[in-house]
Amino acid sequence: MTENYQSIGKGVIRKDAWEKAVGKALYTADLPVENLSYGVILRSPHHHARILEIDTSAAVRVPGVQAVITAEDIPGEKVFGPLIQDQPSLAWEVVRHLGEPVVLVIARSLKAAEQARESVKIRYQELEPVFDPLEAVQADAPQLHPDGNVVSEIHVGDGDPEIGFQEADVIVEKTFSLPRISPGYMEPEASLAVWEDDGTVTVWVSSQHPFTDQAAISAALNMPVDRVRVKGAVIGGAFGGKEDSSLAILAALGAWKIQGTVRLVNSRRESFLAHPKRHPAHIHYKLGARKDGTITAVQAEAYMDTGAYASYGPAVAMILTETMTGSYRVPHVRVDTFVVYTNSPLSGAMRGFGSPQTHFAVESALDMLAEKVELDPIQIREKNILHPGDQIFTKVTINDSALALTKCLQKGRELVEEFRAVPTPEGKLSGVGIALAAQSMGLGANVPDDSSHKLEWAPDGSVLIYLGSPDLGQGLAAAAEQITAESLGIPFDQVRSLPLDTLVTPNGNVTCASRMTYLVGNALVDASQKLIQALLKGAGRLLDIPADQLNYQNGMVLKPDGSEIPAVEFISRLAEDSITLEAESTFSFPYPEETTPQHLPIGMPHVLYCFGAQVVRVEVDPDLGTVEVTHLAAIHDVGKVINRLGVEGQIEGGVATGLGYALSETMLRKGESWVDSFTEYLLPTALDLPENYQTIILEVPETSGPYGAKGVGEIPLVPTAPAVANALYDAIQVRICDLPITPEKVLGLNKVS
Amino acid sequence: MKEIKVEFTLNGEKIALQSEPNRTLLDVLRQDLGLTGAKDACGGEGECGACTVIINGRPVNSCLVFIGQVEGQQVTTIEGITPQEGYHPIQKAFVEAGAVQCGYCTPGAVLATKALLDHHPRPSDQQIRAGLSGNLCRCTGYNKMLDAVHLVVKGEQND
């Protein structure tokens, strides 16, 4: 490669790492404030119950208590929700899940708030709960909402599966069950709201979309949006789970009620019970193929448990549906997906957004097919993978990114052979497995999918980025700074991202969907060009030379006579005249015209895909049923590396989350409650990592991306679980179809279905 | 509840404070002393390690320690290992290795590493993993934390 980038592709050190390493980074719970009042939430002790009476009379008399707030105190909208406004900020009449907020207590001290919370008396009449989406769709199931328990359904197809299955010599048919997964970010949800003297409210959030919070607060408090200012504190991870509002609304409500300052911080238990999880799902998957291994048809039916409120369920269902043929060509397809209300804890957005669920089914089924037609796992995939120009069943044409699939399999074959050569210790059985993955980028056609960001050239020559979408911890700010530095030809250290503040920051839209490097990068490349034009215009005025006769390069203005003047000289002179050099740009995710609903069988198709593969070696103890992942190689196409450390970090962290999905994580119902702590919900630790791990980065340029870059946020966790399941089968010929893979299931001792 | 007087050494300085005895060291650090480098991520169950401090050379979850228990003890927090200027070599290694993403677990992981290296200046890979196994991280997959520890160890070798 002949590229000679200054910032792009380097493993630059993100600037926020220093304050984080010394413990000085201020997360929402850390922000120092004066006259703080403490908010606590009284939550439903029942899965499903009618609220007969809320008696707050004793609570309000607790010394130090400032407000005891119920739904009827909310001056504006009492419900919120990103797609369907069905979730009460505070429940009234009915509670639909354990841990649902009912009463908000504000007090001068945490102790007083907790004491008052205990003094609130609520009479409930318990209602029958339903927890399984397959049961919830039955006619006699308890109904959670007036329009029934099916929130949304998708029925999409291409070709004729009946013909496809007739053409098939071999059929694989299985039901796969996927568990409830916590995003598991280390920082529980928190919000701090300050009621200002001028009648506005300032709210700090740990949120993926502060502008949604702003709108939700404005609606709940029935006050204009411009009187609500939302600021982003440092965020301790989000992974999709912080796309929904909730605490921000309640903190603002508390601040409004007492005309003071209120902080709310969820405990881990509250976070488990009340914030969105990865959807549990049942996927019935049927795959037909010719005896040479060519896939002829896929038919799938999926039931997703979205919990008591819709959250992002209907959108998750889209990607779950769209990825139902994985990375493969399938001529005849039928997918029916149902998003179902239950009395389970909320499910919503989580890293992967439906794709991890389907890939467990698709990639397990591919290996089952391989065995039936006597091909190896690489051969069956080589035979069926997508190639550039192929159209998938959503009528979306896959671009050159599909080249990555061929490369993934080439590399995958080498790794499979390498892992097979590893000796197996006595008493253990070993196996090697592979899985491919496809993950869409972007929100999907026909929903607003754009992102605005602003650059300002400060008089000292540094460039400030008003980053319109928050950095969740993944390093978005550093990528934005690198792209800006490269585009302006100035050093990385000279560019700095500012914390999000809805008062001054453009709306960059929600940080999610593997699209931020792509959207933010494209917007900043464009903003950089505009900034240069603004500079040349200003310089031209000062020099009395037409701007179009000036040029710019690497921080210097070039005059027609060939002499160079540092840009900072013009910027500081212009600042003296109160002229600020700034440029804003909006980048809209490009959706081809043919992706409009009338052309398509699905409402919001995703058109750009990321591809990857993972190869896993496991050692199984046949007596204990334990599965140890000894080797793992993650191969991912990122288009173009922006920050090498960041890309590796995304992949490594994603793999760990994928291993948790495969082997240990599940938020089970436990007696009358749910698993709600890290004591029983087992996130992988440093001891659970494969001893031999490698990241292999492919760079198949995405021509529409900044410097060729695309997203990598979600895909690294997608192929992990099926690769582990396939390796396990390779080792001991036990096919696990419900995650996580536990020793009991490996030994066939699992009593639960 | 009646307050008690507690005297201990915090980050090298003797301090005395009044507190109700049933409060945790984590709460006192964060709420009374303004030392917010120690975090609460698991709800006071000692499961996540985000509140790790070093007490008499050992890494301890400060959410599991009642304030009265530190009477006469040596307590070191993330603020205490950070030099007036610059950074502790472990902090530097975490940053340079890319082991810091959201950062919420970082102070605890840095202190766990310090306690590990104080006892095992040349740890094996397995000792590093075990030393960090009490510190949950959802962002990094731990790989770069292991790299960071190796960086520190190598740095010492060069000295």
mmCIF file of C-alpha atoms in Angstrom, chain A residues 511-679:
data_model
loop_
_atom_site.group_PDB
_atom_site.id
_atom_site.type_symbol
_atom_site.label_atom_id
_atom_site.label_comp_id
_atom_site.label_asym_id
_atom_site.label_seq_id
_atom_site.Cartn_x
_atom_site.Cartn_y
_atom_site.Cartn_z
ATOM 1 C CA THR A 511 -24.331 6.105 19.065
ATOM 2 C CA CYS A 512 -25.142 2.599 17.904
ATOM 3 C CA ALA A 513 -25.413 0.200 14.997
ATOM 4 C CA SER A 514 -21.723 -0.134 14.044
ATOM 5 C CA ARG A 515 -22.084 3.098 12.136
ATOM 6 C CA MET A 516 -20.286 5.782 14.109
ATOM 7 C CA THR A 517 -16.818 5.676 12.542
ATOM 8 C CA TYR A 518 -18.565 5.659 9.196
ATOM 9 C CA LEU A 519 -21.070 8.464 9.832
ATOM 10 C CA VAL A 520 -18.963 10.643 12.088
ATOM 11 C CA GLY A 521 -15.910 10.115 9.903
ATOM 12 C CA ASN A 522 -17.713 11.063 6.728
ATOM 13 C CA ALA A 523 -19.239 14.130 8.353
ATOM 14 C CA LEU A 524 -15.870 15.277 9.688
ATOM 15 C CA VAL A 525 -14.075 14.743 6.376
ATOM 16 C CA ASP A 526 -16.645 17.048 4.844
ATOM 17 C CA ALA A 527 -16.575 19.522 7.745
ATOM 18 C CA SER A 528 -12.789 19.681 7.426
ATOM 19 C CA GLN A 529 -13.106 20.734 3.791
ATOM 20 C CA LYS A 530 -15.622 23.401 4.745
ATOM 21 C CA LEU A 531 -13.339 24.586 7.524
ATOM 22 C CA ILE A 532 -10.465 24.930 5.073
ATOM 23 C CA GLN A 533 -12.712 26.947 2.754
ATOM 24 C CA ALA A 534 -13.672 29.218 5.650
ATOM 25 C CA LEU A 535 -10.011 29.663 6.510
ATOM 26 C CA LEU A 536 -9.060 30.544 2.969
ATOM 27 C CA LYS A 537 -11.904 33.011 2.771
ATOM 28 C CA GLY A 538 -10.752 34.709 5.946
ATOM 29 C CA ALA A 539 -7.114 34.592 4.893
ATOM 30 C CA GLY A 540 -7.994 36.037 1.513
ATOM 31 C CA ARG A 541 -9.721 38.945 3.153
ATOM 32 C CA LEU A 542 -6.756 39.646 5.412
ATOM 33 C CA LEU A 543 -4.250 39.315 2.560
ATOM 34 C CA ASP A 544 -6.466 41.008 0.045
ATOM 35 C CA ILE A 545 -6.044 38.058 -2.266
ATOM 36 C CA PRO A 546 -9.071 36.230 -3.700
ATOM 37 C CA ALA A 547 -9.670 33.086 -1.675
ATOM 38 C CA ASP A 548 -9.644 30.926 -4.768
ATOM 39 C CA GLN A 549 -6.029 31.874 -5.377
ATOM 40 C CA LEU A 550 -5.003 30.536 -1.977
ATOM 41 C CA ASN A 551 -4.367 26.947 -1.092
ATOM 42 C CA TYR A 552 -4.149 25.051 2.108
ATOM 43 C CA GLN A 553 -1.864 22.227 3.108
ATOM 44 C CA ASN A 554 -0.903 20.715 6.468
ATOM 45 C CA GLY A 555 -1.717 23.701 8.622
ATOM 46 C CA MET A 556 -0.287 26.264 6.174
ATOM 47 C CA VAL A 557 -1.934 28.734 3.838
ATOM 48 C CA LEU A 558 -0.134 28.796 0.487
ATOM 49 C CA LYS A 559 -0.016 32.101 -1.341
ATOM 50 C CA PRO A 560 0.059 32.337 -5.141
ATOM 51 C CA ASP A 561 3.739 33.272 -4.973
ATOM 52 C CA GLY A 562 4.454 29.950 -3.301
ATOM 53 C CA SER A 563 5.115 31.355 0.151
ATOM 54 C CA GLU A 564 3.478 29.732 3.186
ATOM 55 C CA ILE A 565 1.905 31.319 6.210
ATOM 56 C CA PRO A 566 0.812 29.250 9.214
ATOM 57 C CA ALA A 567 -2.976 29.006 9.346
ATOM 58 C CA VAL A 568 -2.927 29.876 13.035
ATOM 59 C CA GLU A 569 -1.829 33.422 12.196
ATOM 60 C CA PHE A 570 -4.998 34.005 10.249
ATOM 61 C CA ILE A 571 -7.177 32.236 12.778
ATOM 62 C CA SER A 572 -5.904 34.354 15.657
ATOM 63 C CA ARG A 573 -6.222 37.551 13.614
ATOM 64 C CA LEU A 574 -9.781 36.651 12.644
ATOM 65 C CA ALA A 575 -10.553 35.881 16.289
ATOM 66 C CA GLU A 576 -9.508 39.423 17.151
ATOM 67 C CA ASP A 577 -12.245 40.535 14.778
ATOM 68 C CA SER A 578 -14.640 38.158 16.576
ATOM 69 C CA ILE A 579 -14.715 35.836 13.606
ATOM 70 C CA THR A 580 -14.786 32.199 14.611
ATOM 71 C CA LEU A 581 -13.796 29.636 12.035
ATOM 72 C CA GLU A 582 -16.259 26.806 12.246
ATOM 73 C CA ALA A 583 -17.931 24.286 9.987
ATOM 74 C CA GLU A 584 -20.760 21.874 10.535
ATOM 75 C CA SER A 585 -21.572 18.889 8.408
ATOM 76 C CA THR A 586 -24.332 16.332 8.316
ATOM 77 C CA PHE A 587 -23.733 12.954 6.797
ATOM 78 C CA SER A 588 -26.746 10.897 5.825
ATOM 79 C CA PHE A 589 -26.360 7.167 5.547
ATOM 80 C CA PRO A 590 -26.684 6.402 1.844
ATOM 81 C CA TYR A 591 -29.619 4.198 1.006
ATOM 82 C CA PRO A 592 -30.193 3.343 -2.637
ATOM 83 C CA GLU A 593 -33.441 4.570 -4.073
ATOM 84 C CA GLU A 594 -34.650 1.014 -4.595
ATOM 85 C CA THR A 595 -34.691 0.451 -0.837
ATOM 86 C CA THR A 596 -38.053 2.098 -0.424
ATOM 87 C CA PRO A 597 -40.856 0.114 1.111
ATOM 88 C CA GLN A 598 -42.812 -0.345 -2.105
ATOM 89 C CA HIS A 599 -39.827 -2.119 -3.668
ATOM 90 C CA LEU A 600 -39.030 -4.250 -0.717
ATOM 91 C CA PRO A 601 -40.451 -7.008 1.347
ATOM 92 C CA ILE A 602 -39.135 -5.458 4.566
ATOM 93 C CA GLY A 603 -39.685 -2.044 6.063
ATOM 94 C CA MET A 604 -36.211 -0.782 6.831
ATOM 95 C CA PRO A 605 -33.580 -2.829 5.070
ATOM 96 C CA HIS A 606 -29.950 -2.482 6.020
ATOM 97 C CA VAL A 607 -27.745 -2.148 2.989
ATOM 98 C CA LEU A 608 -24.134 -2.176 4.150
ATOM 99 C CA TYR A 609 -22.702 -5.237 5.836
ATOM 100 C CA CYS A 610 -19.599 -6.108 7.794
ATOM 101 C CA PHE A 611 -18.287 -9.661 7.604
ATOM 102 C CA GLY A 612 -16.040 -11.745 9.800
ATOM 103 C CA ALA A 613 -15.207 -15.220 11.028
ATOM 104 C CA GLN A 614 -13.961 -16.840 14.163
ATOM 105 C CA VAL A 615 -12.145 -20.120 14.607
ATOM 106 C CA VAL A 616 -12.223 -21.803 17.984
ATOM 107 C CA ARG A 617 -10.535 -24.805 19.549
ATOM 108 C CA VAL A 618 -12.094 -26.296 22.650
ATOM 109 C CA GLU A 619 -11.046 -28.936 25.115
ATOM 110 C CA VAL A 620 -13.875 -30.847 26.710
ATOM 111 C CA ASP A 621 -13.730 -32.916 29.843
ATOM 112 C CA PRO A 622 -16.080 -35.796 28.965
ATOM 113 C CA ASP A 623 -16.607 -36.676 32.641
ATOM 114 C CA LEU A 624 -17.300 -33.176 33.917
ATOM 115 C CA GLY A 625 -18.834 -31.707 30.786
ATOM 116 C CA THR A 626 -16.683 -28.604 31.085
ATOM 117 C CA VAL A 627 -15.727 -26.777 27.906
ATOM 118 C CA GLU A 628 -12.563 -24.734 27.757
ATOM 119 C CA VAL A 629 -11.812 -22.513 24.789
ATOM 120 C CA THR A 630 -8.046 -22.890 24.397
ATOM 121 C CA HIS A 631 -7.602 -21.147 21.048
ATOM 122 C CA LEU A 632 -9.562 -18.424 19.341
ATOM 123 C CA ALA A 633 -8.825 -16.444 16.220
ATOM 124 C CA ALA A 634 -11.059 -13.527 15.265
ATOM 125 C CA ILE A 635 -10.909 -12.459 11.625
ATOM 126 C CA HIS A 636 -12.737 -9.246 10.871
ATOM 127 C CA ASP A 637 -12.982 -6.886 7.950
ATOM 128 C CA VAL A 638 -13.016 -3.262 9.077
ATOM 129 C CA GLY A 639 -12.669 -1.610 5.679
ATOM 130 C CA LYS A 640 -9.774 0.481 6.904
ATOM 131 C CA VAL A 641 -8.251 0.658 10.354
ATOM 132 C CA ILE A 642 -8.570 4.127 11.834
ATOM 133 C CA ASN A 643 -7.207 3.468 15.332
ATOM 134 C CA ARG A 644 -5.415 0.145 15.524
ATOM 135 C CA LEU A 645 -5.645 -0.079 19.316
ATOM 136 C CA GLY A 646 -9.314 0.829 19.152
ATOM 137 C CA VAL A 647 -10.155 -1.738 16.496
ATOM 138 C CA GLU A 648 -8.305 -4.469 18.354
ATOM 139 C CA GLY A 649 -10.022 -3.433 21.554
ATOM 140 C CA GLN A 650 -13.439 -3.636 19.925
ATOM 141 C CA ILE A 651 -12.709 -7.098 18.580
ATOM 142 C CA GLU A 652 -11.158 -8.443 21.776
ATOM 143 C CA GLY A 653 -13.943 -7.077 23.946
ATOM 144 C CA GLY A 654 -16.575 -8.365 21.550
ATOM 145 C CA VAL A 655 -15.056 -11.822 21.600
ATOM 146 C CA ALA A 656 -15.168 -11.862 25.407
ATOM 147 C CA THR A 657 -18.845 -10.914 25.301
ATOM 148 C CA GLY A 658 -19.375 -13.631 22.706
ATOM 149 C CA LEU A 659 -17.705 -16.159 24.984
ATOM 150 C CA GLY A 660 -20.039 -15.144 27.788
ATOM 151 C CA TYR A 661 -22.981 -15.711 25.434
ATOM 152 C CA ALA A 662 -21.561 -19.101 24.522
ATOM 153 C CA LEU A 663 -20.625 -20.461 27.890
ATOM 154 C CA SER A 664 -21.790 -18.638 30.975
ATOM 155 C CA GLU A 665 -24.262 -15.798 30.750
ATOM 156 C CA THR A 666 -27.986 -16.129 31.240
ATOM 157 C CA MET A 667 -30.408 -14.080 33.274
ATOM 158 C CA LEU A 668 -32.602 -16.910 34.472
ATOM 159 C CA ARG A 669 -35.773 -16.668 36.451
ATOM 160 C CA LYS A 670 -34.977 -17.660 39.961
ATOM 161 C CA GLY A 671 -37.875 -18.489 42.235
ATOM 162 C CA GLU A 672 -39.976 -15.364 42.426
ATOM 163 C CA SER A 673 -37.208 -13.178 41.050
ATOM 164 C CA TRP A 674 -34.523 -13.156 38.393
ATOM 165 C CA VAL A 675 -30.803 -13.590 38.453
ATOM 166 C CA ASP A 676 -29.899 -10.017 39.259
ATOM 167 C CA SER A 677 -26.279 -9.873 40.351
ATOM 168 C CA PHE A 678 -22.803 -10.678 39.101
ATOM 169 C CA THR A 679 -22.725 -13.448 41.718
#
